[in-house]
CSV table of C-alpha atoms in Angstrom, one decimal:
chain,number,residue,atom,x,y,z
A,1,MET,CA,64.9,84.8,89.1
A,2,PRO,CA,63.3,88.6,88.6
A,3,TYR,CA,65.4,90.2,85.7
A,4,GLU,CA,65.8,93.9,84.7
A,5,SER,CA,66.7,95.4,81.7
A,6,GLY,CA,66.1,99.4,80.5
A,7,PHE,CA,67.9,102.7,80.4
A,8,THR,CA,69.1,105.2,83.3
A,9,GLU,CA,71.3,108.8,82.7
A,10,ASN,CA,74.8,109.2,84.2
A,11,ARG,CA,75.6,112.8,85.6
A,12,ARG,CA,75.9,113.7,82.5
A,13,GLY,CA,72.4,112.9,81.2
A,14,LYS,CA,73.5,110.0,79.1
A,15,ARG,CA,71.4,107.2,78.6
A,16,LEU,CA,73.4,104.2,80.0
A,17,PHE,CA,71.9,100.1,79.2
A,18,TYR,CA,71.7,97.8,81.8
A,19,VAL,CA,70.7,94.7,82.9
A,20,LYS,CA,70.0,93.2,86.4
A,21,GLU,CA,69.0,90.6,88.0
A,22,GLY,CA,68.9,88.3,90.9
A,23,PRO,CA,67.0,87.7,94.4
A,24,ALA,CA,64.7,91.2,95.3
A,25,ASN,CA,65.5,90.8,98.5
A,26,ALA,CA,69.5,90.0,98.0
A,27,VAL,CA,71.7,92.5,100.6
A,28,SER,CA,74.3,92.2,98.2
A,29,ALA,CA,74.8,93.4,95.1
A,30,TRP,CA,78.3,93.0,92.5
A,31,ILE,CA,78.7,95.2,89.4
A,32,PHE,CA,80.5,94.0,86.1
A,33,CYS,CA,83.1,96.2,84.9
A,34,ASN,CA,83.9,95.8,81.0
A,35,PRO,CA,87.4,95.2,79.6
A,36,PHE,CA,87.6,97.2,76.6
A,37,PHE,CA,87.3,96.9,72.9
A,38,ASP,CA,87.0,93.2,71.2
A,39,GLU,CA,87.9,91.3,75.1
A,40,LYS,CA,83.9,92.5,75.9
A,41,LEU,CA,82.6,91.1,72.6
A,42,PHE,CA,84.8,88.3,72.8
A,43,THR,CA,84.3,88.0,77.1
A,44,GLN,CA,80.1,88.4,76.8
A,45,ARG,CA,78.9,84.9,77.1
A,46,VAL,CA,81.1,84.3,79.9
A,47,TYR,CA,80.3,87.2,81.5
A,48,TRP,CA,76.7,86.6,81.0
A,49,ASN,CA,77.4,82.8,82.8
A,50,PHE,CA,79.3,84.3,86.0
A,51,ALA,CA,76.4,86.4,86.1
A,52,ARG,CA,73.9,84.0,86.6
A,53,THR,CA,76.0,81.8,89.1
A,54,LEU,CA,76.3,84.9,91.1
A,55,ALA,CA,72.7,85.6,90.9
A,56,ASN,CA,71.6,82.0,91.7
A,57,LEU,CA,73.9,82.7,94.9
A,58,GLY,CA,71.4,85.4,96.3
A,59,HIS,CA,73.4,88.4,95.2
A,60,ARG,CA,71.7,91.1,92.7
A,61,VAL,CA,73.9,91.6,89.9
A,62,LEU,CA,73.8,95.3,87.6
A,63,ARG,CA,75.6,94.5,84.0
A,64,PHE,CA,75.8,97.6,82.0
A,65,ASP,CA,77.9,99.6,78.6
A,66,TYR,CA,80.0,103.1,79.8
A,67,GLU,CA,78.9,106.5,77.8
A,68,GLY,CA,80.1,105.7,74.3
A,69,ASP,CA,80.1,101.6,74.4
A,70,GLY,CA,77.4,99.5,73.2
A,71,ASP,CA,73.8,100.0,73.3
A,72,SER,CA,74.6,103.1,75.5
A,73,ASP,CA,74.4,106.8,74.4
A,74,GLY,CA,77.3,108.9,73.9
A,75,ASP,CA,80.7,108.7,72.2
A,76,VAL,CA,83.4,106.8,72.4
A,77,SER,CA,86.1,109.5,71.9
A,78,ASP,CA,85.2,112.0,74.6
A,79,ILE,CA,85.5,109.6,77.0
A,80,GLY,CA,88.2,109.9,79.6
A,81,LEU,CA,88.9,107.5,82.7
A,82,GLN,CA,87.2,109.4,85.2
A,83,ASP,CA,83.9,109.5,82.7
A,84,ARG,CA,84.2,105.4,83.4
A,85,LEU,CA,84.5,105.6,86.8
A,86,HIS,CA,81.5,108.0,87.7
A,87,ASP,CA,79.8,105.7,85.1
A,88,LEU,CA,80.4,103.0,88.1
A,89,GLU,CA,79.5,105.3,90.9
A,90,ASP,CA,75.9,106.1,88.9
A,91,MET,CA,75.5,102.1,88.2
A,92,CYS,CA,76.5,101.3,92.0
A,93,ALA,CA,73.2,103.6,92.8
A,94,VAL,CA,71.0,101.4,90.1
A,95,ALA,CA,72.0,98.8,92.0
A,96,ARG,CA,71.5,100.5,95.4
A,97,LYS,CA,67.4,101.2,94.7
A,98,GLY,CA,64.2,99.0,95.5
A,99,GLY,CA,66.2,96.9,97.9
A,100,ALA,CA,68.4,96.8,101.5
A,101,ILE,CA,71.7,96.1,99.5
A,102,ARG,CA,74.3,96.5,102.3
A,103,SER,CA,77.2,95.2,100.6
A,104,ILE,CA,78.8,96.4,97.0
A,105,GLY,CA,81.0,93.9,94.5
A,106,LEU,CA,83.3,95.7,91.6
A,107,PHE,CA,83.8,92.2,89.4
A,108,GLY,CA,85.8,92.7,86.2
A,109,LEU,CA,88.1,91.3,83.7
A,110,ARG,CA,91.5,92.9,82.6
A,111,PHE,CA,91.2,96.3,81.8
A,112,GLY,CA,87.6,95.7,83.7
A,113,GLY,CA,89.5,94.6,86.9
A,114,THR,CA,91.7,97.5,86.9
A,115,LEU,CA,88.5,100.2,86.5
A,116,ALA,CA,87.2,98.1,89.9
A,117,PHE,CA,90.4,98.5,91.8
A,118,LEU,CA,90.3,102.4,90.7
A,119,GLY,CA,86.2,102.6,92.0
A,120,ALA,CA,86.8,100.8,95.0
A,121,LEU,CA,86.9,103.6,97.9
A,122,ARG,CA,84.6,106.0,95.7
A,123,THR,CA,81.7,103.4,95.3
A,124,GLY,CA,82.3,102.3,99.4
A,125,ALA,CA,82.8,98.7,97.2
A,126,ARG,CA,83.4,95.8,100.0
A,127,ASN,CA,84.9,93.2,98.3
A,128,ILE,CA,87.0,93.6,94.6
A,129,LEU,CA,87.2,89.9,92.0
A,130,ALA,CA,89.9,91.0,89.1
A,131,TRP,CA,90.7,88.1,86.9
A,132,ALA,CA,94.0,89.1,84.7
A,133,PRO,CA,93.8,92.5,85.1
A,134,VAL,CA,96.1,95.2,83.9
A,135,LEU,CA,98.4,96.9,86.1
A,136,ASP,CA,100.7,98.7,83.8
A,137,GLY,CA,99.2,101.7,82.1
A,138,ALA,CA,102.4,102.4,80.1
A,139,ARG,CA,102.3,99.0,78.6
A,140,CYS,CA,98.6,99.4,77.8
A,141,PHE,CA,98.8,102.2,76.5
A,142,GLN,CA,101.5,100.8,73.7
A,143,GLU,CA,99.7,98.1,73.0
A,144,LEU,CA,96.8,99.4,72.2
A,145,ILE,CA,99.3,101.6,69.7
A,146,ARG,CA,100.4,98.4,68.4
A,147,PHE,CA,97.4,96.7,67.5
A,148,ASN,CA,97.0,99.4,65.5
A,149,LEU,CA,100.2,98.9,63.6
A,150,THR,CA,99.5,95.0,63.1
A,151,THR,CA,96.2,96.2,61.3
A,152,GLN,CA,97.8,98.4,58.6
A,153,LEU,CA,100.3,95.1,58.0
A,154,GLY,CA,97.5,93.1,57.4
A,155,ALA,CA,95.2,95.8,55.5
A,156,TYR,CA,98.3,97.1,53.2
A,157,LYS,CA,101.3,95.0,53.8
A,158,LYS,CA,103.1,97.8,55.2
A,159,ILE,CA,102.6,100.7,57.7
A,160,VAL,CA,101.0,103.6,56.7
A,161,THR,CA,100.9,105.5,59.8
A,162,LYS,CA,103.6,104.8,62.3
A,163,SER,CA,103.1,105.1,65.8
A,164,GLU,CA,104.7,108.7,66.6
A,165,ARG,CA,102.1,109.8,64.0
A,166,LEU,CA,99.4,107.9,66.1
A,167,VAL,CA,100.3,109.3,69.1
A,168,ALA,CA,100.2,113.1,67.7
A,169,GLU,CA,96.9,112.2,66.4
A,170,LEU,CA,95.6,111.5,69.8
A,171,GLU,CA,97.5,114.6,71.8
A,172,ARG,CA,95.3,116.6,69.1
A,173,ARG,CA,92.5,115.1,71.0
A,174,GLY,CA,91.8,113.1,68.3
A,175,SER,CA,91.5,109.7,68.0
A,176,ILE,CA,92.7,106.3,66.3
A,177,SER,CA,91.5,103.2,65.5
A,178,VAL,CA,92.1,99.9,67.3
A,179,LEU,CA,91.3,96.9,66.5
A,180,GLY,CA,87.7,98.1,64.4
A,181,HIS,CA,87.3,101.1,67.8
A,182,ASP,CA,87.7,104.2,68.5
A,183,LEU,CA,90.0,105.4,70.8
A,184,GLY,CA,89.7,108.9,71.5
A,185,GLY,CA,92.8,110.3,73.6
A,186,ARG,CA,91.3,111.2,76.5
A,187,LEU,CA,91.3,107.5,77.7
A,188,ALA,CA,94.4,106.9,76.0
A,189,PHE,CA,96.4,109.3,78.0
A,190,ASP,CA,94.6,108.2,80.8
A,191,ILE,CA,95.6,104.7,80.3
A,192,ARG,CA,99.2,105.3,80.3
A,193,ASP,CA,99.3,107.2,82.8
A,194,LEU,CA,97.5,105.4,85.0
A,195,SER,CA,99.6,104.4,88.1
A,196,LEU,CA,97.4,101.9,90.6
A,197,ALA,CA,100.4,102.3,93.5
A,198,ASP,CA,98.5,104.7,95.4
A,199,VAL,CA,95.2,103.7,95.7
A,200,GLN,CA,93.1,102.5,98.1
A,201,LEU,CA,90.4,100.6,98.4
A,202,GLY,CA,88.9,101.6,101.0
A,203,PRO,CA,88.1,100.3,104.9
A,204,GLY,CA,87.5,96.5,105.3
A,205,CYS,CA,87.6,96.5,101.5
A,206,ARG,CA,88.7,92.6,100.5
A,207,CYS,CA,90.3,92.7,97.1
A,208,HIS,CA,91.1,88.7,95.6
A,209,VAL,CA,92.9,88.7,92.1
A,210,VAL,CA,93.0,85.3,90.1
A,211,ALA,CA,95.9,85.7,88.0
A,212,LEU,CA,96.5,83.6,84.7
A,213,ALA,CA,99.3,80.9,84.2
A,214,ARG,CA,99.9,79.6,81.0
A,215,ARG,CA,101.4,76.6,82.7
A,216,SER,CA,99.7,74.1,84.4
A,217,PRO,CA,100.5,73.4,87.3
A,218,PRO,CA,100.1,76.9,87.7
A,219,ASP,CA,103.7,79.1,88.0
A,220,ALA,CA,102.1,80.9,90.9
A,221,GLU,CA,105.6,83.0,90.7
A,222,GLY,CA,105.4,84.0,87.7
A,223,ALA,CA,101.9,84.5,87.8
A,224,LEU,CA,101.5,86.8,90.7
A,225,PRO,CA,100.7,90.3,89.8
A,226,ASP,CA,102.1,93.1,91.1
A,227,LEU,CA,100.2,94.4,93.8
A,228,PRO,CA,100.3,97.2,96.2
A,229,PRO,CA,101.0,95.9,99.4
A,230,ALA,CA,98.2,97.4,101.4
A,231,TRP,CA,95.4,95.8,99.1
A,232,GLU,CA,96.6,92.6,101.2
A,233,ALA,CA,94.6,90.5,98.1
A,234,ARG,CA,94.4,87.1,97.8
A,235,VAL,CA,95.5,86.1,94.5
A,236,ALA,CA,94.7,82.6,93.0
A,237,THR,CA,96.6,80.8,89.9
A,238,VAL,CA,95.0,79.0,87.1
A,239,PRO,CA,95.9,77.8,84.1
A,240,ILE,CA,94.1,79.2,81.1
A,241,GLU,CA,94.3,80.5,78.0
A,242,PRO,CA,93.6,84.2,77.3
A,243,PHE,CA,90.2,83.4,75.9
A,244,TRP,CA,89.4,87.4,75.9
A,245,HIS,CA,91.6,87.2,72.5
A,246,GLU,CA,89.4,85.0,70.5
A,247,PRO,CA,90.9,81.5,71.1
A,248,ALA,CA,90.8,78.7,68.8
A,249,VAL,CA,88.5,76.7,71.6
A,250,HIS,CA,85.6,79.3,73.5
A,251,ASP,CA,85.2,78.0,76.6
A,252,PRO,CA,81.6,80.5,77.6
A,253,LEU,CA,82.0,78.9,81.5
A,254,GLN,CA,85.6,79.5,82.5
A,255,GLU,CA,84.6,76.7,85.4
A,256,ALA,CA,88.4,77.2,86.4
A,257,LEU,CA,88.1,80.7,86.9
A,258,VAL,CA,84.8,80.7,88.8
A,259,ASP,CA,85.7,78.2,91.3
A,260,ALA,CA,88.8,80.1,92.1
A,261,SER,CA,87.0,83.0,92.5
A,262,LEU,CA,84.1,81.8,94.7
A,263,ALA,CA,86.7,79.8,96.9
A,264,MET,CA,88.8,83.0,97.9
A,265,ILE,CA,85.0,85.2,98.5
A,266,GLN,CA,82.9,82.8,100.3
A,267,ALA,CA,86.7,81.8,102.2
A,268,ARG,CA,86.8,85.5,103.7
A,269,ASP,CA,82.6,85.7,104.5
A,270,GLU,CA,84.0,82.8,106.5
A,271,GLU,CA,86.8,84.6,108.2
A,272,SER,CA,84.7,87.6,109.2
A,273,ARG,CA,82.1,85.9,110.9
């Protein structure tokens, strides 16, 4: 299976690390959007295995690190949400090089899925696949603040810097620590102000969402996310533990998630023929 890794410059002149694999004659490509912070760390093996699955099915797959993240250049404290979406656009162009790619798909877990929604129209994506996407930006913002407070309790047995001061630091365009990672003010407030209600996926874009159901059999009503009706999303529910939170038992294959995802995508492909 052809495999390529290296660096490419984004539109701001920063080097982004990427890995591309899949048949040289592939006509479809999937771009993987990473989640944030430790969620990216704990899901790397799952991403790698799912990428290999898609490549073996004949797709080109591209995984990359955003500016200021992983092996890419830059300072994450300087990065906003639009910068990450620009990186996604630039990497779609990389995926299209050297082949006859006719359709682009965007895949992501958690906030990676959210970035896939936001980047669909600007990249001309034909398919979106999101696992347990983040849909409430304000709630996500509060969770990030809470992570800092929890870390303080663990380190000092008390809250040294209250949430109001943390928010004030972000407002000064500073950064705070979230699970050992820097969260800059630009990105933090972009997340807080995020609204998906008016986001358009683009003509002909097919949206697939796998929702987390914490019981078996799945409680479909409780697991279905509140997605904009215009997206006409297909949703599957899978009973799994949130493996992006360092669970006691780690499953790098996540076969239930992969099987549900492929079933939805392949069903849509057959309907469109």
